[in-house]
Amino acid sequence: MAAPASAPADSRSRPAVRDVVFVDGVRTPFGKAGSKGLYAQTRADDLVVKVIRELLRRHPELPPERIDEVAIAATTQIGDQGLTIGRSAALLAGLPKSVPGFAIDRMCAGAMTAVTSVSSGIAFGAYDVAIAGGVEHMGNHPMGEGVDPNPRYVSDKIVDPSALIMGSTAENLHDRFPSLTKERTDAYSALSQQRYDDALRTGKITPDLVPVSTRSDEGWGLATADEPPRPGTTADALAGLKTPFRPHGRVTPGNAAGLNDGATGCLVADADTAAELGLPVGMRLVGYAFAGVEPEVMGVGPVPATEKALQRAGLSIDDIGLFEINEAFAVQVLAFLEHFGIADDDPRVNPWGGAIACGHPLASSGVRLMTQLSRHFAEHPEVRYGITTMCIGFGMGGTVIWENPNYQAGGER
């Protein structure tokens, strides 16, 4: 007979929450979307296959059959980004047929949500090891392809019509916070390009990249570097660019991420399983949060998401020593920094530049942020906590807090 509802559950049915660790992450070089881009004739699922195979190649200590799940995000889940891409890419990559997979969508935070979803499963004991990542081939599948927004969004005034155009939401953010001027966004964008170029020249970027064989009308090639960066960019050069979302506006192709193709992936595991298999530990998951905001100013989403994540973790913004913030638009990053009293050029923020330089293939970007933060942690044992955060289309933000396994007490932060 079943126990009364008020009776305490058997302790054996309530497993202890387990520590979750980020093992490693990789990505393809990011390409420009379009007929002349790196991946114009490359399938999206093949980009994911390259990422999965590279993770396994780098970690021969991980038996493929020990992978319990493959979660892959895509914003536009049709064509070669459809067919439950987590499962289909796992099969194409040669993982055992016993390894399941699924697809996930939270627009720009797709890969971030893939990581938090499997991490929750690991913490609960449903998985020991999982692969999580994302892909977006914006050349083959532009954002919004095949979408049919319900007319009630506008007719019932549920959202402002500008909420459906990401660039317009960035202009709205400028309106809401007049102190976030175009001059500031251009200066920040030039700094992002400079920091990326410095990181590339000092060997920081390339180790994370998986070479991808490509095909074009000219024949076969090999993608080994990001295509979008513009080294030597200056704020003065950005000042004269056109503002496509509003006449005499402030958002330009120079202070926003472009339209890009690419894929990312990472290994996430239970801490004890990682130790058992000899897997390295890049970061320990502390907590995460997602939050909603007005869709027409979606760029402010990282602010409440970060406040929520910090509050639940019992931390404050002063505890955070490194920030990886997705640069969908420069104004969105500046809104976050200004809210928390952080300088526009703070060296803790995106030390190797960001999406304005390297690109933002929507659903893939969350894992790029995580991979870079784990590399920063290895170089900065004085830093204990860092965050990865991003705005999300249709009015959301997501933030994940991580702890540095290399932390040594007595450092600066």
Coordinates of C-alpha atoms in Angstrom, one line a residue:
M1 CA 0.0 0.0 0.0
A2 CA 1.3 3.4 -0.9
A3 CA 2.5 5.6 2.0
P4 CA 0.4 8.6 2.9
A5 CA 1.3 11.8 1.1
S6 CA 2.6 13.4 4.3
A7 CA 5.0 10.5 5.0
P8 CA 8.7 11.3 4.3
A9 CA 10.1 9.6 1.2
D10 CA 12.6 6.8 1.6
S11 CA 16.0 8.4 1.6
R12 CA 17.2 5.9 -1.1
S13 CA 14.8 7.7 -3.5
R14 CA 16.4 11.0 -3.0
P15 CA 20.0 10.9 -4.4
A16 CA 22.4 13.6 -3.3
V17 CA 23.0 16.4 -5.8
R18 CA 26.3 15.8 -7.5
D19 CA 29.0 18.2 -8.6
V20 CA 29.0 19.0 -12.3
V21 CA 32.2 19.9 -14.1
F22 CA 33.0 21.3 -17.5
V23 CA 35.7 19.1 -19.0
D24 CA 36.6 20.6 -22.3
G25 CA 35.1 22.5 -25.2
V26 CA 35.9 23.0 -28.9
R27 CA 34.3 24.8 -31.9
T28 CA 34.6 25.1 -35.6
P29 CA 36.0 28.3 -37.0
F30 CA 33.1 30.7 -37.5
G31 CA 32.3 31.7 -41.0
K32 CA 30.4 34.5 -42.7
A33 CA 26.9 33.5 -43.7
G34 CA 26.2 33.7 -47.4
S35 CA 27.1 32.3 -50.8
K36 CA 30.8 33.3 -50.4
G37 CA 31.2 32.2 -46.8
L38 CA 33.4 29.4 -45.6
Y39 CA 30.6 27.0 -45.2
A40 CA 28.3 27.9 -48.1
Q41 CA 28.4 24.3 -49.3
T42 CA 28.9 22.6 -46.0
R43 CA 26.0 21.0 -44.1
A44 CA 25.2 22.1 -40.6
D45 CA 25.0 18.5 -39.2
D46 CA 28.5 17.8 -40.6
L47 CA 29.8 20.8 -38.6
V48 CA 28.4 19.2 -35.4
V49 CA 30.0 15.8 -36.4
K50 CA 33.4 17.5 -36.6
V51 CA 33.0 18.9 -33.1
I52 CA 31.9 15.6 -31.6
R53 CA 34.7 13.7 -33.2
E54 CA 37.2 16.2 -32.0
L55 CA 36.1 16.0 -28.4
L56 CA 36.5 12.2 -28.6
R57 CA 39.9 12.5 -30.3
R58 CA 41.2 14.9 -27.6
H59 CA 39.9 12.6 -24.9
P60 CA 40.8 9.0 -25.7
E61 CA 40.4 8.2 -21.9
L62 CA 36.6 8.6 -22.4
P63 CA 35.0 5.4 -23.8
P64 CA 32.3 6.5 -26.2
E65 CA 29.8 4.2 -24.7
R66 CA 30.1 6.1 -21.4
I67 CA 28.5 9.1 -23.0
D68 CA 24.9 9.2 -21.7
E69 CA 23.4 12.0 -23.8
V70 CA 24.1 14.4 -26.7
A71 CA 22.2 17.7 -26.6
I72 CA 22.6 20.0 -29.6
A73 CA 20.9 23.3 -30.1
A74 CA 19.8 25.0 -33.2
T75 CA 17.5 28.1 -33.6
T76 CA 16.2 27.1 -37.0
Q77 CA 15.4 23.4 -36.7
I78 CA 14.7 22.5 -40.3
G79 CA 16.7 20.9 -43.1
D80 CA 20.2 19.9 -42.1
Q81 CA 19.6 21.4 -38.7
G82 CA 16.5 19.4 -38.1
L83 CA 15.8 15.6 -37.5
T84 CA 16.6 15.8 -33.8
I85 CA 20.1 16.9 -34.5
G86 CA 21.6 15.7 -31.2
R87 CA 20.6 12.2 -32.1
S88 CA 21.3 12.3 -35.8
A89 CA 24.8 14.0 -35.4
A90 CA 25.7 11.4 -32.7
L91 CA 25.0 8.6 -35.2
L92 CA 26.8 10.4 -38.0
A93 CA 29.8 10.9 -35.7
G94 CA 30.1 7.2 -35.0
L95 CA 28.9 7.1 -31.4
P96 CA 27.4 3.8 -30.3
K97 CA 23.8 3.5 -31.2
S98 CA 23.1 3.1 -27.5
V99 CA 23.9 6.8 -27.0
P100 CA 20.7 9.0 -27.2
G101 CA 20.4 12.6 -28.2
F102 CA 18.0 15.4 -28.6
A103 CA 17.6 18.9 -30.0
I104 CA 17.0 22.1 -28.1
D105 CA 16.1 25.7 -28.9
R106 CA 16.4 28.8 -26.8
M107 CA 17.5 31.0 -29.7
C108 CA 20.9 32.5 -29.0
A109 CA 21.2 30.6 -25.7
G110 CA 20.6 27.2 -27.3
A111 CA 24.0 25.8 -26.5
M112 CA 24.0 27.4 -23.0
T113 CA 20.6 25.7 -22.4
A114 CA 21.9 22.4 -23.7
V115 CA 24.7 22.6 -21.1
T116 CA 22.4 23.6 -18.2
S117 CA 19.9 20.9 -19.2
V118 CA 22.4 18.0 -19.2
S119 CA 24.1 19.4 -16.2
S120 CA 20.8 19.2 -14.3
G121 CA 20.6 15.6 -15.4
I122 CA 24.1 14.9 -14.2
A123 CA 23.5 16.6 -10.8
F124 CA 20.4 14.5 -10.3
G125 CA 22.1 11.3 -11.3
A126 CA 20.4 10.6 -14.7
Y127 CA 23.7 11.0 -16.6
D128 CA 27.4 10.7 -15.8
V129 CA 28.9 12.2 -19.0
A130 CA 27.2 14.2 -21.7
I131 CA 28.0 16.2 -24.9
A132 CA 26.3 19.6 -25.3
G133 CA 26.6 22.2 -28.0
G134 CA 25.0 24.1 -30.7
V135 CA 25.1 24.9 -34.4
E136 CA 23.7 27.6 -36.7
H137 CA 24.1 27.7 -40.4
M138 CA 22.7 31.2 -41.0
G139 CA 23.7 31.1 -44.6
N140 CA 21.5 28.1 -45.4
H141 CA 18.9 28.9 -42.7
P142 CA 18.4 32.6 -42.0
M143 CA 17.0 33.5 -38.6
G144 CA 13.2 33.3 -38.8
E145 CA 13.1 31.0 -41.8
G146 CA 9.8 29.2 -41.9
V147 CA 8.5 31.0 -38.8
D148 CA 4.8 32.0 -38.6
P149 CA 4.4 34.5 -35.7
N150 CA 0.9 34.5 -34.3
P151 CA -0.8 37.7 -35.4
R152 CA -2.1 38.2 -31.8
Y153 CA 1.4 39.2 -30.8
V154 CA 0.7 42.5 -32.5
S155 CA -3.1 42.7 -32.7
D156 CA -3.4 42.1 -28.9
K157 CA -0.4 44.3 -28.2
I158 CA 1.4 41.4 -26.4
V159 CA 4.7 42.6 -27.8
D160 CA 5.9 45.7 -29.6
P161 CA 6.4 44.8 -33.3
S162 CA 10.1 45.8 -33.0
A163 CA 10.5 42.7 -30.8
L164 CA 10.6 40.6 -33.9
I165 CA 13.7 42.4 -35.3
M166 CA 16.8 41.9 -33.1
G167 CA 18.5 45.0 -34.5
S168 CA 15.5 47.1 -33.6
T169 CA 15.5 45.8 -30.1
A170 CA 19.1 47.1 -29.8
E171 CA 18.0 50.5 -31.0
N172 CA 15.3 50.4 -28.4
L173 CA 17.9 49.8 -25.8
H174 CA 19.8 52.9 -26.8
D175 CA 16.5 54.8 -26.4
R176 CA 15.9 53.4 -22.9
F177 CA 19.4 54.2 -21.8
P178 CA 20.6 57.5 -23.5
S179 CA 23.9 57.3 -21.7
L180 CA 24.7 54.3 -23.9
T181 CA 25.8 56.4 -26.9
K182 CA 26.9 55.2 -30.3
E183 CA 30.4 56.6 -29.5
R184 CA 30.6 54.2 -26.6
T185 CA 29.4 51.2 -28.6
D186 CA 31.9 51.9 -31.4
A187 CA 34.7 52.3 -28.9
Y188 CA 33.8 49.0 -27.3
S189 CA 33.5 47.2 -30.6
A190 CA 36.9 48.4 -31.7
L191 CA 38.3 47.1 -28.4
S192 CA 36.7 43.7 -29.0
Q193 CA 38.4 43.5 -32.4
Q194 CA 41.7 44.5 -30.9
R195 CA 41.5 42.0 -28.0
Y196 CA 40.5 39.2 -30.4
D197 CA 43.5 40.0 -32.6
D198 CA 45.9 40.1 -29.7
A199 CA 44.6 36.8 -28.5
L200 CA 44.9 35.3 -31.9
R201 CA 48.5 36.5 -32.4
T202 CA 49.5 35.1 -29.0
G203 CA 48.1 31.6 -29.7
K204 CA 45.0 31.8 -27.5
I205 CA 42.2 31.2 -30.1
T206 CA 43.5 28.5 -32.5
P207 CA 43.8 25.6 -29.9
D208 CA 40.0 25.6 -29.5
L209 CA 39.3 25.4 -33.2
V210 CA 38.5 22.2 -35.2
P211 CA 39.8 22.4 -38.8
V212 CA 36.9 21.7 -41.2
S213 CA 37.2 20.6 -44.8
T214 CA 35.1 22.8 -47.0
R215 CA 33.9 22.8 -50.6
S216 CA 33.3 25.7 -52.9
D217 CA 33.0 26.3 -56.6
E218 CA 36.8 26.6 -56.7
G219 CA 37.3 23.1 -55.1
W220 CA 38.1 21.8 -51.7
G221 CA 39.6 23.9 -48.9
L222 CA 40.3 23.8 -45.1
A223 CA 38.8 26.2 -42.6
T224 CA 41.3 26.8 -39.9
A225 CA 40.5 30.4 -38.7
D226 CA 37.5 32.6 -38.0
E227 CA 36.3 34.5 -41.1
P228 CA 34.5 37.6 -39.5
P229 CA 37.3 39.4 -37.6
R230 CA 38.5 42.8 -38.9
P231 CA 41.9 43.5 -37.4
G232 CA 42.9 47.1 -37.2
T233 CA 39.3 48.3 -36.7
T234 CA 39.1 51.7 -35.1
A235 CA 36.2 53.6 -33.5
D236 CA 36.7 56.4 -36.1
A237 CA 36.3 53.9 -38.9
L238 CA 33.1 52.5 -37.3
A239 CA 31.6 56.0 -36.9
G240 CA 30.6 56.4 -40.5
L241 CA 28.8 53.0 -41.0
K242 CA 25.2 52.9 -42.0
T243 CA 22.4 52.2 -39.5
P244 CA 20.2 49.6 -41.2
F245 CA 17.6 49.3 -38.5
R246 CA 16.6 53.0 -38.2
P247 CA 17.5 56.2 -40.1
H248 CA 20.1 58.1 -38.1
G249 CA 20.2 55.2 -35.6
R250 CA 23.1 53.9 -33.6
V251 CA 23.3 50.2 -34.4
T252 CA 25.6 49.3 -37.3
P253 CA 27.3 46.2 -38.7
G254 CA 30.4 47.4 -36.9
N255 CA 29.0 47.4 -33.4
A256 CA 27.0 44.2 -33.7
A257 CA 27.8 40.6 -34.4
G258 CA 27.3 39.5 -38.0
L259 CA 25.4 36.7 -39.6
N260 CA 27.5 33.6 -39.1
D261 CA 27.9 29.8 -39.5
G262 CA 29.5 27.5 -37.0
A263 CA 29.2 24.8 -34.4
T264 CA 30.4 24.3 -30.8
G265 CA 30.5 21.3 -28.4
C266 CA 31.7 20.4 -24.9
L267 CA 32.0 17.6 -22.5
V268 CA 30.2 17.9 -19.1
A269 CA 30.5 15.3 -16.4
D270 CA 29.9 14.3 -12.8
A271 CA 33.0 15.2 -10.8
D272 CA 33.5 11.7 -9.5
T273 CA 33.1 10.2 -13.0
A274 CA 35.6 12.7 -14.4
A275 CA 38.1 11.6 -11.7
E276 CA 37.4 7.9 -12.4
L277 CA 38.1 8.3 -16.1
G278 CA 41.0 10.7 -15.8
L279 CA 39.1 13.5 -17.5
P280 CA 40.5 17.1 -17.0
V281 CA 38.3 19.6 -15.1
G282 CA 38.1 23.1 -16.6
M283 CA 35.4 24.5 -14.4
R284 CA 32.9 23.5 -11.7
L285 CA 29.3 24.5 -12.2
V286 CA 28.0 26.7 -9.4
G287 CA 24.5 27.7 -10.6
Y288 CA 22.5 29.2 -13.4
A289 CA 19.4 31.2 -14.1
F290 CA 17.3 32.4 -17.0
A291 CA 15.0 35.4 -16.8
G292 CA 12.5 37.1 -19.0
V293 CA 12.3 40.8 -19.9
E294 CA 10.3 43.0 -22.3
P295 CA 10.9 41.4 -25.7
E296 CA 11.4 44.8 -27.3
V297 CA 14.5 45.4 -25.1
M298 CA 15.7 41.8 -25.1
G299 CA 19.4 43.0 -24.8
V300 CA 18.9 43.8 -21.1
G301 CA 18.1 40.2 -20.3
P302 CA 21.6 39.3 -18.9
V303 CA 21.0 41.8 -16.0
P304 CA 18.1 40.1 -14.2
A305 CA 19.4 36.6 -15.2
T306 CA 22.7 37.5 -13.5
E307 CA 21.1 39.0 -10.4
K308 CA 18.9 35.8 -10.1
A309 CA 21.9 33.5 -10.5
L310 CA 24.0 35.4 -8.0
Q311 CA 21.2 35.5 -5.4
R312 CA 20.6 31.8 -5.7
A313 CA 24.3 31.0 -5.4
G314 CA 24.8 33.3 -2.4
L315 CA 27.3 35.5 -4.3
S316 CA 27.5 39.1 -5.4
I317 CA 28.9 40.7 -8.5
D318 CA 32.0 41.6 -6.5
D319 CA 32.8 37.9 -6.2
I320 CA 33.0 37.5 -10.0
G321 CA 36.6 37.9 -11.4
L322 CA 36.0 37.1 -15.1
F323 CA 33.1 37.7 -17.4
E324 CA 32.4 36.1 -20.8
I325 CA 29.5 38.2 -22.2
N326 CA 28.1 37.4 -25.6
E327 CA 28.3 40.4 -27.9
A328 CA 25.2 40.2 -29.9
F329 CA 25.2 44.0 -29.8
A330 CA 27.7 46.3 -28.1
V331 CA 24.9 48.2 -26.5
Q332 CA 23.6 45.1 -24.8
V333 CA 27.1 44.5 -23.2
L334 CA 27.3 48.1 -22.1
A335 CA 23.9 47.9 -20.5
F336 CA 25.1 45.0 -18.4
L337 CA 28.4 46.7 -17.5
E338 CA 26.7 50.0 -16.6
H339 CA 24.1 48.3 -14.4
F340 CA 26.8 46.6 -12.4
G341 CA 29.2 49.5 -12.3
I342 CA 31.8 48.0 -14.5
A343 CA 34.0 50.1 -16.8
D344 CA 33.5 49.7 -20.6
D345 CA 37.1 48.6 -20.9
D346 CA 37.4 46.4 -17.8
P347 CA 40.1 43.8 -18.5
R348 CA 38.0 41.1 -16.8
V349 CA 35.4 41.4 -19.5
N350 CA 35.9 39.3 -22.7
P351 CA 39.7 39.4 -22.4
W352 CA 40.0 37.7 -25.8
G353 CA 37.4 39.8 -27.5
G354 CA 33.9 38.5 -28.4
A355 CA 31.3 37.9 -31.0
I356 CA 31.6 41.3 -32.6
A357 CA 35.0 40.1 -33.7
C358 CA 34.7 36.4 -34.1
G359 CA 31.1 35.9 -34.9
H360 CA 27.8 34.7 -33.4
P361 CA 26.3 31.7 -35.0
L362 CA 23.2 32.0 -32.7
A363 CA 22.6 28.7 -30.9
S364 CA 26.3 27.8 -30.8
S365 CA 27.7 30.7 -28.9
G366 CA 27.0 29.7 -25.3
V367 CA 29.6 27.0 -25.4
R368 CA 32.2 29.3 -27.0
L369 CA 31.8 31.6 -23.9
M370 CA 32.2 28.6 -21.6
T371 CA 35.3 27.2 -23.4
Q372 CA 37.0 30.6 -23.3
L373 CA 36.2 31.1 -19.6
S374 CA 37.7 27.7 -18.8
R375 CA 40.9 28.8 -20.6
H376 CA 40.9 32.0 -18.6
F377 CA 40.6 30.1 -15.4
A378 CA 43.7 28.1 -16.2
E379 CA 45.7 31.3 -16.6
H380 CA 44.2 33.0 -13.6
P381 CA 44.4 31.0 -10.4
E382 CA 43.7 34.1 -8.4
V383 CA 40.1 34.2 -9.8
R384 CA 37.6 31.9 -8.1
Y385 CA 34.4 32.7 -9.9
G386 CA 33.4 33.7 -13.4
I387 CA 30.2 33.9 -15.4
T388 CA 29.0 33.3 -18.9
T389 CA 26.0 35.4 -19.9
M390 CA 24.0 36.3 -22.9
C391 CA 20.8 38.0 -24.1
I392 CA 18.2 35.9 -25.8
G393 CA 15.8 36.8 -28.5
F394 CA 12.1 37.5 -27.6
G395 CA 13.1 38.9 -24.3
M396 CA 15.2 36.7 -22.2
G397 CA 18.7 36.4 -20.6
G398 CA 20.7 33.5 -19.3
T399 CA 23.7 33.4 -16.9
V400 CA 25.8 30.5 -15.7
I401 CA 28.2 30.9 -12.8
W402 CA 31.4 28.8 -12.7
E403 CA 34.1 28.1 -10.2
N404 CA 37.8 27.9 -11.0
P405 CA 39.3 24.5 -10.0
N406 CA 42.7 26.1 -10.1
Y407 CA 41.8 28.8 -7.6
Q408 CA 44.4 29.6 -5.0
A409 CA 43.3 31.6 -2.0
G410 CA 45.2 34.7 -1.3
G411 CA 45.1 36.0 -4.9
E412 CA 43.5 39.3 -6.0
R413 CA 40.0 37.9 -6.6

